[in-house]
Amino acid sequence: MEDLHRQLDSPSVTVILADSQGGILRAIGASSAAPRRAALRQSVPVAAGGRGIGIAVPILPPDGGLLGFIDADVARLEWLTHANALVQTAARIIEHRLIESDPQGFLLLRFHRYPAVLGSPLEALTLFDANGGLLAANRVAHELLATGPQAALEAAPSCFATQWCGIVGYAALGLRQPFTLRDRRGRDYSAQASLRRRQHDD
């Protein structure tokens, strides 16, 4: 949030983190106290109760939160396109960090149609348990598998034609070279998989 606030670079901007219902969890900026009495709605742009204009994007839909900002300077409408790109990127980075740092899970899967996208905020990122059950997925994974932001992704064996044991096998090899992952509709992706190493208390 601090990085996003610096990039937006305006004294009239307040960066906001909200829960999935729009309730404000944290606000950064000159007017950070005022928006706590409001709710941030998921729309682009979003009206902010007469306090200005802004943008809000989802984090880990459908049950995650919202990241956005309110700009009290409503005259700067031409600036929204650039600001939207910054917020979208920041939300994707947050999603990645949340999934990658999740202590649960057995296998982390990255995939995209284009190999060059792997390792960037534009990749699809999913976390599965040992049986292939989905624990977390970012917006890109929802978009590529066409489930929509309001629908829960199914387990890996239901999403992919590539066998779950094969995906686990690729992960166990620890290869950096992407492998081909095929979904149930016959679309191919470049993918990388890694097994999670759980830390056990002594």
PDB file of C-alpha atoms in Angstrom:
ATOM      1  CA  MET A   1       0.000   0.000   0.000  1.00  0.00           C
ATOM      2  CA  GLU A   2       2.848   2.364   0.794  1.00  0.00           C
ATOM      3  CA  ASP A   3       4.469   1.686  -2.594  1.00  0.00           C
ATOM      4  CA  LEU A   4       1.182   2.300  -4.390  1.00  0.00           C
ATOM      5  CA  HIS A   5       0.649   5.556  -2.502  1.00  0.00           C
ATOM      6  CA  ARG A   6       4.133   6.739  -3.507  1.00  0.00           C
ATOM      7  CA  GLN A   7       3.521   5.829  -7.155  1.00  0.00           C
ATOM      8  CA  LEU A   8       0.187   7.650  -7.263  1.00  0.00           C
ATOM      9  CA  ASP A   9       2.144  10.663  -5.962  1.00  0.00           C
ATOM     10  CA  SER A  10      -0.636  13.072  -5.033  1.00  0.00           C
ATOM     11  CA  PRO A  11      -1.547  14.811  -1.773  1.00  0.00           C
ATOM     12  CA  SER A  12      -5.253  14.344  -2.628  1.00  0.00           C
ATOM     13  CA  VAL A  13      -5.060  10.508  -2.854  1.00  0.00           C
ATOM     14  CA  THR A  14      -5.924   8.036  -0.102  1.00  0.00           C
ATOM     15  CA  VAL A  15      -5.014   4.374  -0.708  1.00  0.00           C
ATOM     16  CA  ILE A  16      -7.466   1.955   0.884  1.00  0.00           C
ATOM     17  CA  LEU A  17      -7.549  -1.735   1.762  1.00  0.00           C
ATOM     18  CA  ALA A  18     -11.062  -3.096   2.321  1.00  0.00           C
ATOM     19  CA  ASP A  19     -12.623  -6.430   3.190  1.00  0.00           C
ATOM     20  CA  SER A  20     -14.824  -8.331   0.741  1.00  0.00           C
ATOM     21  CA  GLN A  21     -17.892  -6.376   1.916  1.00  0.00           C
ATOM     22  CA  GLY A  22     -16.221  -3.018   1.310  1.00  0.00           C
ATOM     23  CA  GLY A  23     -15.482  -2.213   4.952  1.00  0.00           C
ATOM     24  CA  ILE A  24     -12.272  -0.198   5.290  1.00  0.00           C
ATOM     25  CA  LEU A  25      -9.421  -2.115   6.962  1.00  0.00           C
ATOM     26  CA  ARG A  26      -6.588   0.361   6.408  1.00  0.00           C
ATOM     27  CA  ALA A  27      -6.130   3.729   4.742  1.00  0.00           C
ATOM     28  CA  ILE A  28      -2.964   5.625   3.823  1.00  0.00           C
ATOM     29  CA  GLY A  29      -2.953   9.276   2.822  1.00  0.00           C
ATOM     30  CA  ALA A  30      -3.734  12.785   3.957  1.00  0.00           C
ATOM     31  CA  SER A  31      -7.449  12.019   4.377  1.00  0.00           C
ATOM     32  CA  SER A  32      -6.958   8.512   5.745  1.00  0.00           C
ATOM     33  CA  ALA A  33      -9.286   9.026   8.711  1.00  0.00           C
ATOM     34  CA  ALA A  34     -12.367  10.140   6.773  1.00  0.00           C
ATOM     35  CA  PRO A  35     -12.895   7.172   4.431  1.00  0.00           C
ATOM     36  CA  ARG A  36     -13.071   4.741   7.354  1.00  0.00           C
ATOM     37  CA  ARG A  37     -16.698   5.837   7.817  1.00  0.00           C
ATOM     38  CA  ALA A  38     -17.502   4.852   4.235  1.00  0.00           C
ATOM     39  CA  ALA A  39     -17.477   1.627   2.281  1.00  0.00           C
ATOM     40  CA  LEU A  40     -15.399   1.055  -0.846  1.00  0.00           C
ATOM     41  CA  ARG A  41     -17.454  -0.426  -3.660  1.00  0.00           C
ATOM     42  CA  GLN A  42     -15.940  -2.625  -6.378  1.00  0.00           C
ATOM     43  CA  SER A  43     -16.333  -0.580  -9.554  1.00  0.00           C
ATOM     44  CA  VAL A  44     -14.194   1.415 -11.959  1.00  0.00           C
ATOM     45  CA  PRO A  45     -14.417   4.292 -11.291  1.00  0.00           C
ATOM     46  CA  VAL A  46     -16.100   4.190  -7.906  1.00  0.00           C
ATOM     47  CA  ALA A  47     -17.977   7.098  -6.363  1.00  0.00           C
ATOM     48  CA  ALA A  48     -16.809   7.731  -2.835  1.00  0.00           C
ATOM     49  CA  GLY A  49     -19.746   9.282  -1.013  1.00  0.00           C
ATOM     50  CA  GLY A  50     -19.104  12.759  -2.388  1.00  0.00           C
ATOM     51  CA  ARG A  51     -15.442  12.673  -1.322  1.00  0.00           C
ATOM     52  CA  GLY A  52     -14.018  12.276  -4.821  1.00  0.00           C
ATOM     53  CA  ILE A  53     -13.467   9.513  -7.343  1.00  0.00           C
ATOM     54  CA  GLY A  54     -11.431   6.351  -7.225  1.00  0.00           C
ATOM     55  CA  ILE A  55     -10.786   2.796  -8.331  1.00  0.00           C
ATOM     56  CA  ALA A  56     -11.120  -0.495  -6.470  1.00  0.00           C
ATOM     57  CA  VAL A  57     -10.009  -3.942  -7.661  1.00  0.00           C
ATOM     58  CA  PRO A  58     -10.494  -7.362  -6.036  1.00  0.00           C
ATOM     59  CA  ILE A  59      -7.793  -9.356  -4.269  1.00  0.00           C
ATOM     60  CA  LEU A  60      -8.209 -13.162  -4.372  1.00  0.00           C
ATOM     61  CA  PRO A  61     -11.881 -13.245  -5.436  1.00  0.00           C
ATOM     62  CA  PRO A  62     -14.511 -14.160  -4.503  1.00  0.00           C
ATOM     63  CA  ASP A  63     -13.720 -14.081  -0.758  1.00  0.00           C
ATOM     64  CA  GLY A  64     -10.723 -11.767  -0.624  1.00  0.00           C
ATOM     65  CA  GLY A  65     -10.576  -8.040  -0.163  1.00  0.00           C
ATOM     66  CA  LEU A  66     -10.356  -4.906  -2.258  1.00  0.00           C
ATOM     67  CA  LEU A  67      -7.440  -2.586  -2.956  1.00  0.00           C
ATOM     68  CA  GLY A  68      -8.113   0.897  -4.239  1.00  0.00           C
ATOM     69  CA  PHE A  69      -7.835   4.602  -3.757  1.00  0.00           C
ATOM     70  CA  ILE A  70      -9.949   7.716  -3.450  1.00  0.00           C
ATOM     71  CA  ASP A  71      -8.807  10.955  -5.060  1.00  0.00           C
ATOM     72  CA  ALA A  72     -10.379  14.105  -3.654  1.00  0.00           C
ATOM     73  CA  ASP A  73      -9.326  16.020  -6.796  1.00  0.00           C
ATOM     74  CA  VAL A  74     -12.214  15.072  -9.111  1.00  0.00           C
ATOM     75  CA  ALA A  75     -10.786  17.285 -11.864  1.00  0.00           C
ATOM     76  CA  ARG A  76      -8.054  14.735 -12.639  1.00  0.00           C
ATOM     77  CA  LEU A  77     -10.215  12.275 -14.603  1.00  0.00           C
ATOM     78  CA  GLU A  78      -7.603  11.896 -17.358  1.00  0.00           C
ATOM     79  CA  TRP A  79      -5.260  10.451 -14.733  1.00  0.00           C
ATOM     80  CA  LEU A  80      -7.502   7.472 -13.950  1.00  0.00           C
ATOM     81  CA  THR A  81      -6.212   5.227 -16.754  1.00  0.00           C
ATOM     82  CA  HIS A  82      -2.656   5.375 -15.425  1.00  0.00           C
ATOM     83  CA  ALA A  83      -3.844   5.030 -11.831  1.00  0.00           C
ATOM     84  CA  ASN A  84      -5.963   2.009 -12.757  1.00  0.00           C
ATOM     85  CA  ALA A  85      -2.901   0.237 -14.201  1.00  0.00           C
ATOM     86  CA  LEU A  86      -0.972   0.907 -10.975  1.00  0.00           C
ATOM     87  CA  VAL A  87      -3.767  -0.416  -8.774  1.00  0.00           C
ATOM     88  CA  GLN A  88      -4.284  -3.516 -10.938  1.00  0.00           C
ATOM     89  CA  THR A  89      -0.563  -4.324 -10.774  1.00  0.00           C
ATOM     90  CA  ALA A  90      -0.401  -3.715  -7.010  1.00  0.00           C
ATOM     91  CA  ALA A  91      -3.410  -5.997  -6.409  1.00  0.00           C
ATOM     92  CA  ARG A  92      -1.820  -8.783  -8.469  1.00  0.00           C
ATOM     93  CA  ILE A  93       1.453  -8.464  -6.559  1.00  0.00           C
ATOM     94  CA  ILE A  94      -0.455  -8.705  -3.261  1.00  0.00           C
ATOM     95  CA  GLU A  95      -2.269 -11.816  -4.519  1.00  0.00           C
ATOM     96  CA  HIS A  96       1.055 -13.421  -5.418  1.00  0.00           C
ATOM     97  CA  ARG A  97       2.553 -12.686  -2.006  1.00  0.00           C
ATOM     98  CA  LEU A  98      -0.499 -14.010  -0.182  1.00  0.00           C
ATOM     99  CA  ILE A  99      -0.496 -17.285  -2.139  1.00  0.00           C
ATOM    100  CA  GLU A 100       3.276 -17.770  -2.069  1.00  0.00           C
ATOM    101  CA  SER A 101       3.473 -17.126   1.677  1.00  0.00           C
ATOM    102  CA  ASP A 102       0.507 -19.342   2.582  1.00  0.00           C
ATOM    103  CA  PRO A 103       1.910 -21.953   5.017  1.00  0.00           C
ATOM    104  CA  GLN A 104      -0.679 -24.508   3.896  1.00  0.00           C
ATOM    105  CA  GLY A 105      -0.631 -26.330   0.608  1.00  0.00           C
ATOM    106  CA  PHE A 106       1.308 -29.028  -1.143  1.00  0.00           C
ATOM    107  CA  LEU A 107       1.962 -27.750  -4.669  1.00  0.00           C
ATOM    108  CA  LEU A 108       2.318 -24.274  -6.159  1.00  0.00           C
ATOM    109  CA  LEU A 109       1.419 -24.085  -9.864  1.00  0.00           C
ATOM    110  CA  ARG A 110       2.221 -21.191 -12.209  1.00  0.00           C
ATOM    111  CA  PHE A 111       0.866 -21.168 -15.745  1.00  0.00           C
ATOM    112  CA  HIS A 112       0.041 -18.975 -18.725  1.00  0.00           C
ATOM    113  CA  ARG A 113      -0.390 -19.209 -22.485  1.00  0.00           C
ATOM    114  CA  TYR A 114       2.918 -17.399 -22.969  1.00  0.00           C
ATOM    115  CA  PRO A 115       6.101 -18.731 -21.301  1.00  0.00           C
ATOM    116  CA  ALA A 116       7.588 -15.220 -20.989  1.00  0.00           C
ATOM    117  CA  VAL A 117       4.790 -14.262 -18.575  1.00  0.00           C
ATOM    118  CA  LEU A 118       5.797 -16.901 -16.004  1.00  0.00           C
ATOM    119  CA  GLY A 119       7.352 -15.286 -12.957  1.00  0.00           C
ATOM    120  CA  SER A 120       5.510 -11.980 -13.478  1.00  0.00           C
ATOM    121  CA  PRO A 121       2.323 -10.562 -11.871  1.00  0.00           C
ATOM    122  CA  LEU A 122       0.477 -11.516 -15.073  1.00  0.00           C
ATOM    123  CA  GLU A 123       0.856 -15.277 -14.551  1.00  0.00           C
ATOM    124  CA  ALA A 124      -1.846 -17.562 -13.203  1.00  0.00           C
ATOM    125  CA  LEU A 125      -0.931 -18.777  -9.710  1.00  0.00           C
ATOM    126  CA  THR A 126      -2.661 -21.582  -7.809  1.00  0.00           C
ATOM    127  CA  LEU A 127      -2.013 -23.488  -4.596  1.00  0.00           C
ATOM    128  CA  PHE A 128      -3.227 -27.093  -4.183  1.00  0.00           C
ATOM    129  CA  ASP A 129      -3.343 -29.661  -1.408  1.00  0.00           C
ATOM    130  CA  ALA A 130      -1.855 -33.154  -1.828  1.00  0.00           C
ATOM    131  CA  ASN A 131      -5.034 -34.469  -3.455  1.00  0.00           C
ATOM    132  CA  GLY A 132      -5.211 -31.660  -5.996  1.00  0.00           C
ATOM    133  CA  GLY A 133      -7.834 -29.687  -4.098  1.00  0.00           C
ATOM    134  CA  LEU A 134      -7.592 -25.958  -4.728  1.00  0.00           C
ATOM    135  CA  LEU A 135      -6.623 -23.830  -1.719  1.00  0.00           C
ATOM    136  CA  ALA A 136      -6.023 -20.473  -3.428  1.00  0.00           C
ATOM    137  CA  ALA A 137      -5.969 -18.946  -6.913  1.00  0.00           C
ATOM    138  CA  ASN A 138      -5.325 -15.475  -8.262  1.00  0.00           C
ATOM    139  CA  ARG A 139      -7.563 -13.555 -10.679  1.00  0.00           C
ATOM    140  CA  VAL A 140      -5.499 -14.583 -13.700  1.00  0.00           C
ATOM    141  CA  ALA A 141      -6.122 -18.268 -12.932  1.00  0.00           C
ATOM    142  CA  HIS A 142      -9.855 -17.579 -12.715  1.00  0.00           C
ATOM    143  CA  GLU A 143      -9.736 -15.705 -16.032  1.00  0.00           C
ATOM    144  CA  LEU A 144      -7.701 -18.312 -17.924  1.00  0.00           C
ATOM    145  CA  LEU A 145      -9.839 -21.189 -16.715  1.00  0.00           C
ATOM    146  CA  ALA A 146     -12.971 -19.119 -17.474  1.00  0.00           C
ATOM    147  CA  THR A 147     -14.690 -19.761 -14.178  1.00  0.00           C
ATOM    148  CA  GLY A 148     -15.387 -16.108 -13.491  1.00  0.00           C
ATOM    149  CA  PRO A 149     -14.496 -14.149 -10.346  1.00  0.00           C
ATOM    150  CA  GLN A 150     -17.622 -15.286  -8.497  1.00  0.00           C
ATOM    151  CA  ALA A 151     -17.196 -19.013  -9.159  1.00  0.00           C
ATOM    152  CA  ALA A 152     -14.879 -21.269  -7.194  1.00  0.00           C
ATOM    153  CA  LEU A 153     -12.247 -23.124  -9.180  1.00  0.00           C
ATOM    154  CA  GLU A 154     -12.524 -26.885  -8.986  1.00  0.00           C
ATOM    155  CA  ALA A 155      -9.804 -29.334  -7.980  1.00  0.00           C
ATOM    156  CA  ALA A 156      -6.851 -29.775 -10.339  1.00  0.00           C
ATOM    157  CA  PRO A 157      -8.061 -33.134 -11.719  1.00  0.00           C
ATOM    158  CA  SER A 158     -11.300 -31.397 -12.775  1.00  0.00           C
ATOM    159  CA  CYS A 159      -9.590 -28.318 -14.269  1.00  0.00           C
ATOM    160  CA  PHE A 160      -6.790 -29.973 -16.205  1.00  0.00           C
ATOM    161  CA  ALA A 161      -6.535 -32.812 -18.688  1.00  0.00           C
ATOM    162  CA  THR A 162      -2.916 -33.204 -17.601  1.00  0.00           C
ATOM    163  CA  GLN A 163      -2.911 -35.900 -14.920  1.00  0.00           C
ATOM    164  CA  TRP A 164      -2.441 -34.689 -11.332  1.00  0.00           C
ATOM    165  CA  CYS A 165       0.284 -37.289 -10.736  1.00  0.00           C
ATOM    166  CA  GLY A 166       2.118 -35.892 -13.782  1.00  0.00           C
ATOM    167  CA  ILE A 167       1.945 -32.336 -12.417  1.00  0.00           C
ATOM    168  CA  VAL A 168       3.287 -33.579  -9.066  1.00  0.00           C
ATOM    169  CA  GLY A 169       6.024 -35.454 -10.936  1.00  0.00           C
ATOM    170  CA  TYR A 170       7.148 -32.309 -12.738  1.00  0.00           C
ATOM    171  CA  ALA A 171       7.182 -30.456  -9.409  1.00  0.00           C
ATOM    172  CA  ALA A 172       9.212 -33.208  -7.727  1.00  0.00           C
ATOM    173  CA  LEU A 173      11.882 -32.972 -10.431  1.00  0.00           C
ATOM    174  CA  GLY A 174      12.423 -29.295  -9.610  1.00  0.00           C
ATOM    175  CA  LEU A 175      12.905 -28.371 -13.270  1.00  0.00           C
ATOM    176  CA  ARG A 176      13.121 -24.702 -14.221  1.00  0.00           C
ATOM    177  CA  GLN A 177      12.096 -25.415 -17.800  1.00  0.00           C
ATOM    178  CA  PRO A 178       8.299 -25.006 -18.226  1.00  0.00           C
ATOM    179  CA  PHE A 179       6.191 -28.032 -19.100  1.00  0.00           C
ATOM    180  CA  THR A 180       2.964 -28.157 -21.116  1.00  0.00           C
ATOM    181  CA  LEU A 181      -0.239 -28.062 -19.068  1.00  0.00           C
ATOM    182  CA  ARG A 182      -3.561 -28.777 -20.822  1.00  0.00           C
ATOM    183  CA  ASP A 183      -6.979 -27.782 -19.520  1.00  0.00           C
ATOM    184  CA  ARG A 184     -10.212 -29.731 -20.012  1.00  0.00           C
ATOM    185  CA  ARG A 185     -11.082 -27.667 -23.101  1.00  0.00           C
ATOM    186  CA  GLY A 186      -7.862 -28.647 -24.836  1.00  0.00           C
ATOM    187  CA  ARG A 187      -6.014 -25.346 -24.343  1.00  0.00           C
ATOM    188  CA  ASP A 188      -2.290 -25.593 -23.663  1.00  0.00           C
ATOM    189  CA  TYR A 189      -0.328 -23.496 -21.183  1.00  0.00           C
ATOM    190  CA  SER A 190       3.312 -23.199 -20.226  1.00  0.00           C
ATOM    191  CA  ALA A 191       3.584 -24.155 -16.567  1.00  0.00           C
ATOM    192  CA  GLN A 192       5.977 -24.484 -13.652  1.00  0.00           C
ATOM    193  CA  ALA A 193       5.218 -26.417 -10.482  1.00  0.00           C
ATOM    194  CA  SER A 194       6.973 -26.638  -7.152  1.00  0.00           C
ATOM    195  CA  LEU A 195       6.352 -28.657  -4.008  1.00  0.00           C
ATOM    196  CA  ARG A 196       5.972 -26.778  -0.757  1.00  0.00           C
ATOM    197  CA  ARG A 197       8.314 -27.677   2.078  1.00  0.00           C
ATOM    198  CA  ARG A 198       6.443 -27.435   5.340  1.00  0.00           C
ATOM    199  CA  GLN A 199       8.270 -26.354   8.446  1.00  0.00           C
ATOM    200  CA  HIS A 200       7.642 -28.642  11.419  1.00  0.00           C
ATOM    201  CA  ASP A 201       8.071 -27.523  14.993  1.00  0.00           C
ATOM    202  CA  ASP A 202      10.508 -29.516  17.115  1.00  0.00           C
TER     203      ASP A 202
END
